[in-house]
PDB file of C-alpha atoms in Angstrom:
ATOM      1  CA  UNK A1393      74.362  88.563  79.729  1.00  0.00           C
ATOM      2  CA  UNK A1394      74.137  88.391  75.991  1.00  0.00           C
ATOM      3  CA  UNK A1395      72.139  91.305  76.052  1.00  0.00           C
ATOM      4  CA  UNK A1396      74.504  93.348  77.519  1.00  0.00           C
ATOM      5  CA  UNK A1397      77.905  91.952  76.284  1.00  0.00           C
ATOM      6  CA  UNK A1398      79.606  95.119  74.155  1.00  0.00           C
ATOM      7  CA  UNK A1399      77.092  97.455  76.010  1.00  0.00           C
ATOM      8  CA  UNK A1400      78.916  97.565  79.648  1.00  0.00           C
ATOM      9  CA  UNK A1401      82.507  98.854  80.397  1.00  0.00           C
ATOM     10  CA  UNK A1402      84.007  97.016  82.906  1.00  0.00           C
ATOM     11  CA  UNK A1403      87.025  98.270  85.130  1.00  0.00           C
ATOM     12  CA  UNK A1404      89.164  95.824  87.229  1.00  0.00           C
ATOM     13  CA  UNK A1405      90.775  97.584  89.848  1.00  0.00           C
ATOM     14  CA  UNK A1406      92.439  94.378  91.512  1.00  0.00           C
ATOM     15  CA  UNK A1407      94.143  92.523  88.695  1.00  0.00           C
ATOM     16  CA  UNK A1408      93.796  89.391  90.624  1.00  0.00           C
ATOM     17  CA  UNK A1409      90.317  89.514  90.679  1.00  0.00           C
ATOM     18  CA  UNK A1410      89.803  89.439  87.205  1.00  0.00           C
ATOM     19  CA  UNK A1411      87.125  86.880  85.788  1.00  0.00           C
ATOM     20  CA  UNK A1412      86.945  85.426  82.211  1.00  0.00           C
ATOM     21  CA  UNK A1413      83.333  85.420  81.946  1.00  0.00           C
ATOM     22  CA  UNK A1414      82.257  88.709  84.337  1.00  0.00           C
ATOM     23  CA  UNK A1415      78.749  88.469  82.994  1.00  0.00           C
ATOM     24  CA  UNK A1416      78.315  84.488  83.950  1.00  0.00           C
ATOM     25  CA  UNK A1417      76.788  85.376  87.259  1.00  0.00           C
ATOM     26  CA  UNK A1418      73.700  86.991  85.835  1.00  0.00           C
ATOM     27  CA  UNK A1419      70.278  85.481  85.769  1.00  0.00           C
ATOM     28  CA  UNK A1420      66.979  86.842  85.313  1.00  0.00           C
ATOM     29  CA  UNK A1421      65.156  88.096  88.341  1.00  0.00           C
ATOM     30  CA  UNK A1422      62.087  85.661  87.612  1.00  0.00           C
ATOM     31  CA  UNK A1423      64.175  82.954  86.932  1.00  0.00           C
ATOM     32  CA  UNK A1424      64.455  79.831  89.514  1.00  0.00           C
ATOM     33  CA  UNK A1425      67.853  79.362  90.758  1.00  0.00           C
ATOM     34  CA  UNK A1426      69.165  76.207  92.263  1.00  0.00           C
ATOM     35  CA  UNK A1427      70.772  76.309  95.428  1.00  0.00           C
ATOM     36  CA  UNK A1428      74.547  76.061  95.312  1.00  0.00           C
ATOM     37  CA  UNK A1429      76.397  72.899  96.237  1.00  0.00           C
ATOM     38  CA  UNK A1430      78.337  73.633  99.734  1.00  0.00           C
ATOM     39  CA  UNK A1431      82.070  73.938  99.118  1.00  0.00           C
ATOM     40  CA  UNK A1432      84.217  70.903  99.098  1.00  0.00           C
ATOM     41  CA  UNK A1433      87.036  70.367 101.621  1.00  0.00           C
ATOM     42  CA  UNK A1434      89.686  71.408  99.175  1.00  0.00           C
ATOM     43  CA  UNK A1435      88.593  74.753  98.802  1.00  0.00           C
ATOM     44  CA  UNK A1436      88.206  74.869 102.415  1.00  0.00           C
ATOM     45  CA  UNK A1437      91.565  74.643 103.006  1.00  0.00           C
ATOM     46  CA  UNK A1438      93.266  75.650 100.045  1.00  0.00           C
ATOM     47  CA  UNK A1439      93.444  79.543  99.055  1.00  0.00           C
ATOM     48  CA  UNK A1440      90.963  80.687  96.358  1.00  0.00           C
ATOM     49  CA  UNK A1441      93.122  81.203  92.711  1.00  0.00           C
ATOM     50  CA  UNK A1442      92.260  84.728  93.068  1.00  0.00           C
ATOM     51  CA  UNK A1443      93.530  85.449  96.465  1.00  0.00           C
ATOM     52  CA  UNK A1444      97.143  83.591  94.922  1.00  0.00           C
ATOM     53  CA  UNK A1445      97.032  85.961  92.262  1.00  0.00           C
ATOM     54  CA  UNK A1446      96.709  88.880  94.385  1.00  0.00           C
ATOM     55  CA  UNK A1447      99.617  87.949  96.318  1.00  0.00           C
ATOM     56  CA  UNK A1448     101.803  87.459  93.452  1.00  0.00           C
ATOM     57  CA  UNK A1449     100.701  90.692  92.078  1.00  0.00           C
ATOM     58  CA  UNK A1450     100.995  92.768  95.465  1.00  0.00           C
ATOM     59  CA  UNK A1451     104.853  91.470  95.123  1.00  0.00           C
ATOM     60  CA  UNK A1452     105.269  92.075  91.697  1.00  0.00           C
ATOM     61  CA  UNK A1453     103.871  96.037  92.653  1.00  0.00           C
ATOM     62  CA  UNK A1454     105.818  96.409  95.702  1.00  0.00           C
ATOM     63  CA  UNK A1455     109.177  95.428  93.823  1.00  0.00           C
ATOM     64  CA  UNK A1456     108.144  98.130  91.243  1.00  0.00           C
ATOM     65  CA  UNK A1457     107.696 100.490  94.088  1.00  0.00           C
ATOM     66  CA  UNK A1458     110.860 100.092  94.735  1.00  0.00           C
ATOM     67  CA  UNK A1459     112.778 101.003  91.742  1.00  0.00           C
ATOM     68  CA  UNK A1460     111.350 104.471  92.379  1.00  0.00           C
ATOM     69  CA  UNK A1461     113.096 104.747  96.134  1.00  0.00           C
ATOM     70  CA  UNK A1462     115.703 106.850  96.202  1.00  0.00           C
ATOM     71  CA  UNK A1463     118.363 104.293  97.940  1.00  0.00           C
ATOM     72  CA  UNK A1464     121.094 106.903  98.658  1.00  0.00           C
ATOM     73  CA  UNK A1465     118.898 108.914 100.779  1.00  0.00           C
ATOM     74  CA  UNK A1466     117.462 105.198 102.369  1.00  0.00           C
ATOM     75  CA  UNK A1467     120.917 103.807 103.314  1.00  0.00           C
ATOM     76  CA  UNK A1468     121.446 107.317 104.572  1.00  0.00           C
ATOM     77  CA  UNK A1469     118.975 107.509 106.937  1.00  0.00           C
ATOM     78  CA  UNK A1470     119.564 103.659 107.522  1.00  0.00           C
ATOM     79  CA  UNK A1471     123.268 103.939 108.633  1.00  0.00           C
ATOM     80  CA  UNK A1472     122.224 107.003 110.591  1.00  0.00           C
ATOM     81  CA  UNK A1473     120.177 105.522 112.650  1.00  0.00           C
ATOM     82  CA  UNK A1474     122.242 102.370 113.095  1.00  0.00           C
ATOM     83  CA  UNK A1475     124.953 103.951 113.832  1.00  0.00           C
ATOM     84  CA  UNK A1476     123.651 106.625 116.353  1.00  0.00           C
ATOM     85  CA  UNK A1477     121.674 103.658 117.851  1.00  0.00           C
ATOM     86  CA  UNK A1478     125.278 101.917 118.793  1.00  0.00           C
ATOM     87  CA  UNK A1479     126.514 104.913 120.553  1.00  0.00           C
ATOM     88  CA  UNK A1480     123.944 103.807 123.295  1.00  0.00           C
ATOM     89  CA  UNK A1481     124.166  99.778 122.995  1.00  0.00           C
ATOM     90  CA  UNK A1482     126.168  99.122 125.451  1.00  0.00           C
ATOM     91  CA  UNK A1483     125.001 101.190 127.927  1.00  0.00           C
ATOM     92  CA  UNK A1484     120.805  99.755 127.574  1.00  0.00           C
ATOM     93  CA  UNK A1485     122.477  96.368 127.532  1.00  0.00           C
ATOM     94  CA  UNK A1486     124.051  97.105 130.899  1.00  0.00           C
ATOM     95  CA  UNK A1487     120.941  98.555 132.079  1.00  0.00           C
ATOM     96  CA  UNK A1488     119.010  95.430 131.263  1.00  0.00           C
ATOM     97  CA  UNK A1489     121.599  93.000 132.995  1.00  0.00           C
ATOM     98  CA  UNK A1490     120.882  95.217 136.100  1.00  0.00           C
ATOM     99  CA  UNK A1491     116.825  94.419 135.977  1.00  0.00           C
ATOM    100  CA  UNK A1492     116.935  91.270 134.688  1.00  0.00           C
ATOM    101  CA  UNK A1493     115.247  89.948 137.770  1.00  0.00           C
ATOM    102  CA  UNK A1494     112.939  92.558 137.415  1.00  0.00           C
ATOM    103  CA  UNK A1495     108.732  91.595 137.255  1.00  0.00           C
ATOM    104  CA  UNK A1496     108.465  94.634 134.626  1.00  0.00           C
ATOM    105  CA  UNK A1497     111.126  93.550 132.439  1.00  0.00           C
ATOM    106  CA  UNK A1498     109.979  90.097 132.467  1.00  0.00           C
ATOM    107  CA  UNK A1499     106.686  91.019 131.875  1.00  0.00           C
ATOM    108  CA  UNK A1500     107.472  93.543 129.215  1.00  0.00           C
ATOM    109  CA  UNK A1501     109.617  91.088 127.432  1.00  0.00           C
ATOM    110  CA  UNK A1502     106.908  88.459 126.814  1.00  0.00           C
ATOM    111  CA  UNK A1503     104.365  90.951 125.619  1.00  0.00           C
ATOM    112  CA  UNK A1504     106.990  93.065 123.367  1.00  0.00           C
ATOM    113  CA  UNK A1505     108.798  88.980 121.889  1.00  0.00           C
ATOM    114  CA  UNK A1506     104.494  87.563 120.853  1.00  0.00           C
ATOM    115  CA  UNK A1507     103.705  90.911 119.342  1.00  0.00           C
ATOM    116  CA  UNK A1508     105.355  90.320 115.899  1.00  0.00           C
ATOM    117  CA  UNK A1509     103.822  87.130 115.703  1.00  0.00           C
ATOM    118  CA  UNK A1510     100.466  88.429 116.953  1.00  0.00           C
ATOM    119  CA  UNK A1511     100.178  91.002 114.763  1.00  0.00           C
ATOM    120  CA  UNK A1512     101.613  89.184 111.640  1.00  0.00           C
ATOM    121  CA  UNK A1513      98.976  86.493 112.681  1.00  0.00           C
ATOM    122  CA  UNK A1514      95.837  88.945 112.634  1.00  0.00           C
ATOM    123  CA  UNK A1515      96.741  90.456 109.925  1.00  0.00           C
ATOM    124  CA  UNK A1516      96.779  87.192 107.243  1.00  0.00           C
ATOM    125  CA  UNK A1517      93.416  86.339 109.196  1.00  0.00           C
ATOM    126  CA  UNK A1518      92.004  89.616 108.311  1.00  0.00           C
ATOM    127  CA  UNK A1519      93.228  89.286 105.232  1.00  0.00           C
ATOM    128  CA  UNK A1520      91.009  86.748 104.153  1.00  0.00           C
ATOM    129  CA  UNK A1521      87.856  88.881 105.614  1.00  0.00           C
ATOM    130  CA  UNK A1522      85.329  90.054 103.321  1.00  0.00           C
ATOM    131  CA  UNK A1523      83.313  92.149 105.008  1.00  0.00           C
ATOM    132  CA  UNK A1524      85.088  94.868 104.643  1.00  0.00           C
ATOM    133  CA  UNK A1525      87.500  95.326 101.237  1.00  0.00           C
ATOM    134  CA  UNK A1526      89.833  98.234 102.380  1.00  0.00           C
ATOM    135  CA  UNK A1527      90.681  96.307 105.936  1.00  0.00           C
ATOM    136  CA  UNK A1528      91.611  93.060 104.017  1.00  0.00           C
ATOM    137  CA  UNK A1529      93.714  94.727 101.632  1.00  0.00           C
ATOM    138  CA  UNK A1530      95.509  96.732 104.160  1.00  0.00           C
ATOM    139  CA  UNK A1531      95.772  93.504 106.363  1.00  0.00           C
ATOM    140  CA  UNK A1532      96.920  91.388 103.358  1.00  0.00           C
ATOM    141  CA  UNK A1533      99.712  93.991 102.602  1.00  0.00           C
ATOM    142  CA  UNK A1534     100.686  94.098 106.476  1.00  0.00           C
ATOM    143  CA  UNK A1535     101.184  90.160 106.164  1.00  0.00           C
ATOM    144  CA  UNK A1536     102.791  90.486 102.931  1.00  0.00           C
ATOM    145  CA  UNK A1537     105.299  92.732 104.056  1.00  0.00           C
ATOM    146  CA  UNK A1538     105.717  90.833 107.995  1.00  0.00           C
ATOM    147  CA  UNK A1539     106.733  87.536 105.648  1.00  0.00           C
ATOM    148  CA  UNK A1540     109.581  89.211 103.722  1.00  0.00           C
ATOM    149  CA  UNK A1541     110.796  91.143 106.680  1.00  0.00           C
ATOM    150  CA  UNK A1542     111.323  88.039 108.229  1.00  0.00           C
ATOM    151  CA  UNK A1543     112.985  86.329 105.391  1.00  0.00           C
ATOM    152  CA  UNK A1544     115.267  89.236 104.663  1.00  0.00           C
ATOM    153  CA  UNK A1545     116.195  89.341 108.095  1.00  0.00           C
ATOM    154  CA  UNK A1546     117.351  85.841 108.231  1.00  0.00           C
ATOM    155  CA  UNK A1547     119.243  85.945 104.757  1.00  0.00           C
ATOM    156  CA  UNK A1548     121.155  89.413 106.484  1.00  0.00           C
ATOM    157  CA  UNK A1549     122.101  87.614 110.104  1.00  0.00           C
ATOM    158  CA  UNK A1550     124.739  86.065 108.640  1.00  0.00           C
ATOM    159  CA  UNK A1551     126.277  88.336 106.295  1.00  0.00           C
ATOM    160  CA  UNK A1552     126.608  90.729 109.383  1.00  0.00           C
ATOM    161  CA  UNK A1553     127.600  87.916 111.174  1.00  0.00           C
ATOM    162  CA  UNK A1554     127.392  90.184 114.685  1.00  0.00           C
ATOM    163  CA  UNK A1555     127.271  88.639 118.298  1.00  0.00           C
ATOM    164  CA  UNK A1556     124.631  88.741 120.248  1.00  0.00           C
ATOM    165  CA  UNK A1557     125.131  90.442 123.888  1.00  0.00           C
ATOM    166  CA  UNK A1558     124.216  87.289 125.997  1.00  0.00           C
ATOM    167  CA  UNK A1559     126.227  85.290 123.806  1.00  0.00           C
ATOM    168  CA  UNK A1560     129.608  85.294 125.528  1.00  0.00           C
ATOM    169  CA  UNK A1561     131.018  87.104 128.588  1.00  0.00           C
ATOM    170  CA  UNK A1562     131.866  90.964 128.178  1.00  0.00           C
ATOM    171  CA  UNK A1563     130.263  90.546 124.492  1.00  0.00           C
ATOM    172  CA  UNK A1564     131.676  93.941 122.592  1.00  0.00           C
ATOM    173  CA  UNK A1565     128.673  95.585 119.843  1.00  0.00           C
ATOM    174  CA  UNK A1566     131.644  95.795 117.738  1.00  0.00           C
ATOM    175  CA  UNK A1567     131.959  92.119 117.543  1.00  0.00           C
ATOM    176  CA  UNK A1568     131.342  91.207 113.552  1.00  0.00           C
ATOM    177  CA  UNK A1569     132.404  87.896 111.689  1.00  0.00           C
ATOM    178  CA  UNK A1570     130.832  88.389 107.939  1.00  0.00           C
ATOM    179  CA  UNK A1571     129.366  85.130 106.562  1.00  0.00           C
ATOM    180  CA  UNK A1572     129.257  83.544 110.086  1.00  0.00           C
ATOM    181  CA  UNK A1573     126.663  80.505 111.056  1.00  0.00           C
ATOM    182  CA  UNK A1574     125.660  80.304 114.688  1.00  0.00           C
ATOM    183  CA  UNK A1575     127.363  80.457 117.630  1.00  0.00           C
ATOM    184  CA  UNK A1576     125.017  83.501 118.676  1.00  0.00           C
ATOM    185  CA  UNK A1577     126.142  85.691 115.380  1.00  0.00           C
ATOM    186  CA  UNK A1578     123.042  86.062 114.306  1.00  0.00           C
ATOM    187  CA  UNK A1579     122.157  89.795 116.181  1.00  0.00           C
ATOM    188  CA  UNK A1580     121.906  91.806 113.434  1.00  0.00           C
ATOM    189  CA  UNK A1581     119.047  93.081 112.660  1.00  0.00           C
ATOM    190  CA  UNK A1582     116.651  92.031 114.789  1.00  0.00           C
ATOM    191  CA  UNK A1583     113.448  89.460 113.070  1.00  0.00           C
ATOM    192  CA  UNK A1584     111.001  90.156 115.701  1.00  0.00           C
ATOM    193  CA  UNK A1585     111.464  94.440 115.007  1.00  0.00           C
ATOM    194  CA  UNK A1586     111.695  93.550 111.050  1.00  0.00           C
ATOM    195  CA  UNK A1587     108.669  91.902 111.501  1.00  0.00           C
ATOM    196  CA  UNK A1588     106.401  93.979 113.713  1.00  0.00           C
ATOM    197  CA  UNK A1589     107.273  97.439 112.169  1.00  0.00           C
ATOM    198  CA  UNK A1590     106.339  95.564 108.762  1.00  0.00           C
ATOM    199  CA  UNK A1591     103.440  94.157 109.837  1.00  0.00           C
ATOM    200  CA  UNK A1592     102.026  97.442 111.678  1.00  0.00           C
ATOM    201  CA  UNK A1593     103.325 100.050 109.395  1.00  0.00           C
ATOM    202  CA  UNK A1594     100.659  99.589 106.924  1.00  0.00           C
ATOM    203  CA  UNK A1595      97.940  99.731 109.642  1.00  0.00           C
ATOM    204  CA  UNK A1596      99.434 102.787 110.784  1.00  0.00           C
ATOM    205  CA  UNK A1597      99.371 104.451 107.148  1.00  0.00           C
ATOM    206  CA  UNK A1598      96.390 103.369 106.262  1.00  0.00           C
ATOM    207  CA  UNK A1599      94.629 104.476 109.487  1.00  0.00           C
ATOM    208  CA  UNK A1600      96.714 107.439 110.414  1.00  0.00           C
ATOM    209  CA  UNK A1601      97.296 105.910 113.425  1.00  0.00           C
ATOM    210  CA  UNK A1602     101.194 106.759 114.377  1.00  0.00           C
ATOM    211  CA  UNK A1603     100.522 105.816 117.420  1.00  0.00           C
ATOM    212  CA  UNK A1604     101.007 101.831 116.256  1.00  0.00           C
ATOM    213  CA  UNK A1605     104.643 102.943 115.736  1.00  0.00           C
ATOM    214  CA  UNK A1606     105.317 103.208 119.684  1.00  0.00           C
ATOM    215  CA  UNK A1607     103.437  99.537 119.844  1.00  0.00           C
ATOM    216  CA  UNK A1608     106.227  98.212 117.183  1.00  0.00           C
ATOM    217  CA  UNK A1609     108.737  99.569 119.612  1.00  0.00           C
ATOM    218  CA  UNK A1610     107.363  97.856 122.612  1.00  0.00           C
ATOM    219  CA  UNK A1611     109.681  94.585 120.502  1.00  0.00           C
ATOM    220  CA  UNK A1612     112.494  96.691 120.283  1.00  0.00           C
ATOM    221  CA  UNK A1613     112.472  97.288 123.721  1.00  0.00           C
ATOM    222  CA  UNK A1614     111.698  93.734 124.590  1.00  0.00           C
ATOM    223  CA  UNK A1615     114.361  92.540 122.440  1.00  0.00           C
ATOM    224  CA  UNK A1616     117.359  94.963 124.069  1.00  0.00           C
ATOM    225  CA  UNK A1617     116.328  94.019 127.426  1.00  0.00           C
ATOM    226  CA  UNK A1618     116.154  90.487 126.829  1.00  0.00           C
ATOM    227  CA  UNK A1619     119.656  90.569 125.957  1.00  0.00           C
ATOM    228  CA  UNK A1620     119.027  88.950 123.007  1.00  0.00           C
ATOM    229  CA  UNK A1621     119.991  91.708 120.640  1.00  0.00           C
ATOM    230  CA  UNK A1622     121.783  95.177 120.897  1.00  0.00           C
ATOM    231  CA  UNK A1623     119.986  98.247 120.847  1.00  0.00           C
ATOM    232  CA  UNK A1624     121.054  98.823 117.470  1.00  0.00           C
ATOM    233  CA  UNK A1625     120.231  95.477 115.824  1.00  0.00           C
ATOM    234  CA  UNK A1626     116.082  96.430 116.693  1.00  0.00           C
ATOM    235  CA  UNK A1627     116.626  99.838 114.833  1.00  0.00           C
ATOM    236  CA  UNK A1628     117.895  98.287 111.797  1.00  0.00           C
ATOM    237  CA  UNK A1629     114.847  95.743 112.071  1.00  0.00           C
ATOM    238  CA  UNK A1630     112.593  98.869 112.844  1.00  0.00           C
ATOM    239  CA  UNK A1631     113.984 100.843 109.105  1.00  0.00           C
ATOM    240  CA  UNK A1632     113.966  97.939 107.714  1.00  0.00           C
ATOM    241  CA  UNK A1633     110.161  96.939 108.615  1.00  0.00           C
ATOM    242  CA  UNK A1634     108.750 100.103 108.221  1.00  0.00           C
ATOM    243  CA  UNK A1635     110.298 100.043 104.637  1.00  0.00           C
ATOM    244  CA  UNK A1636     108.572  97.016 103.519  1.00  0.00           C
ATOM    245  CA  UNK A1637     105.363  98.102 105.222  1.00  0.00           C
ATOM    246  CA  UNK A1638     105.449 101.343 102.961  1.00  0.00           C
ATOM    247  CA  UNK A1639     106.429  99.593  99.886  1.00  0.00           C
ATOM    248  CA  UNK A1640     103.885  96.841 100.688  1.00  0.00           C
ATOM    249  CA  UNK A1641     100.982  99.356 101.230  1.00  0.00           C
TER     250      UNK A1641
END
């Protein structure tokens, strides 16, 4: 290590992974080692200080990221989508009163309601996954961005304030009450579509694998004909996810 101290250029490309003393690990090949001492229950179940940093700096990125967004053109296309989404809300949520009973819609429901927390599951598994670096990253930016899509959606439920179709008889989609606290105003946007088009988004990028997009839908679809949200509400959760997911990634 001495030796070659001031003779090596080192290059950390994860921050978080930076050591004090890189060249401590070094030994000579005809050295004996000692076996290492098996990790103690503490770092069992606590996270490594490296894999804290990480996090912290993956945040600290994606909030730079987004100073560089242009937000006109994002609450553009965000209030485009909302709003053409509404035209139909009312008529999906009549069409999912009519197959409620329905074996597909049940079934469809309970698949598309666990896949957020499936996926956002995985993902902060895989996360912790050496064996392959560019799957953990991707997988630690997918949970990442599932957490604060779920947070944000909570903190914007009751700003909107907006009731939720099942929540009263002959519920309107224009139904708002800013700064309300339950009673069923908490519709809009949609957690489980914030949080599985966050969570899959960066799998999709990363892979090239659009297709994922149609799988985040499967919860929008779940969610509108469960009655528990307007058609609308998902699509807000669905820009809103695949935001984070971007900025995450």
């Amino acid at each position: 290590a001495q030796a070659l101290e001031g003779r090596v250029a080192i290059t950390w490309h994860d921050a978080g992974a930076r050591e004090a003393e890189p060249f401590s690990g070094l030994v000579a090949l005809d050295r004996p080692t000692q076996p290492e001492p098996g990790p103690t229950l503490a770092q069992v179940l606590l996270p490594e200080p490296g894999q804290v940093a990480r996090v912290r700096d993956d945040f600290s990125l994606a909030g730079s990221a987004a100073k560089g967004i242009d937000w006109v053109r994002a609450g553009t296309v965000f209030g485009a989508t909302v709003l053409g989404a509404s035209l139909l809300d009312e008529r999906v949520e009549r069409a999912a009163y009519r197959h409620r009973e329905a074996d597909w819609m049940r079934a469809g429901i309970r698949v598309g309601d666990a896949l957020p927390w499936a996926a956002l599951a995985g993902s902060a598994l895989l996360a912790f996954d050496p064996s392959d670096a560019d799957r953990a990253r991707t997988a630690r930016s997918a949970a990442e961005a599932g957490a604060s899509g779920m947070v944000l959606a909570w903190a914007l439920k009751p700003l909107a304030g907006r009731a939720r179709p099942g929540a009263t008889s002959g519920a309107s989609h224009r139904d708002f009450e800013p700064f309300s606290f339950g009673g069923g105003r908490d519709a809009f946007p949609s957690t489980h579509a914030t949080v599985a088009w966050a969570v899959l988004t960066p799998w999709a990028l990363e892979y090239n694998a659009p297709w994922l997009y149609g799988v985040a839908g499967l919860t929008n679809l779940a969610r509108a004909g469960s009655r528990e949200h307007w058609l609308s509400d998902t699509m807000a959760g669905s820009v809103l996810g695949y935001g984070l997911g971007y900025l995450f990634w």
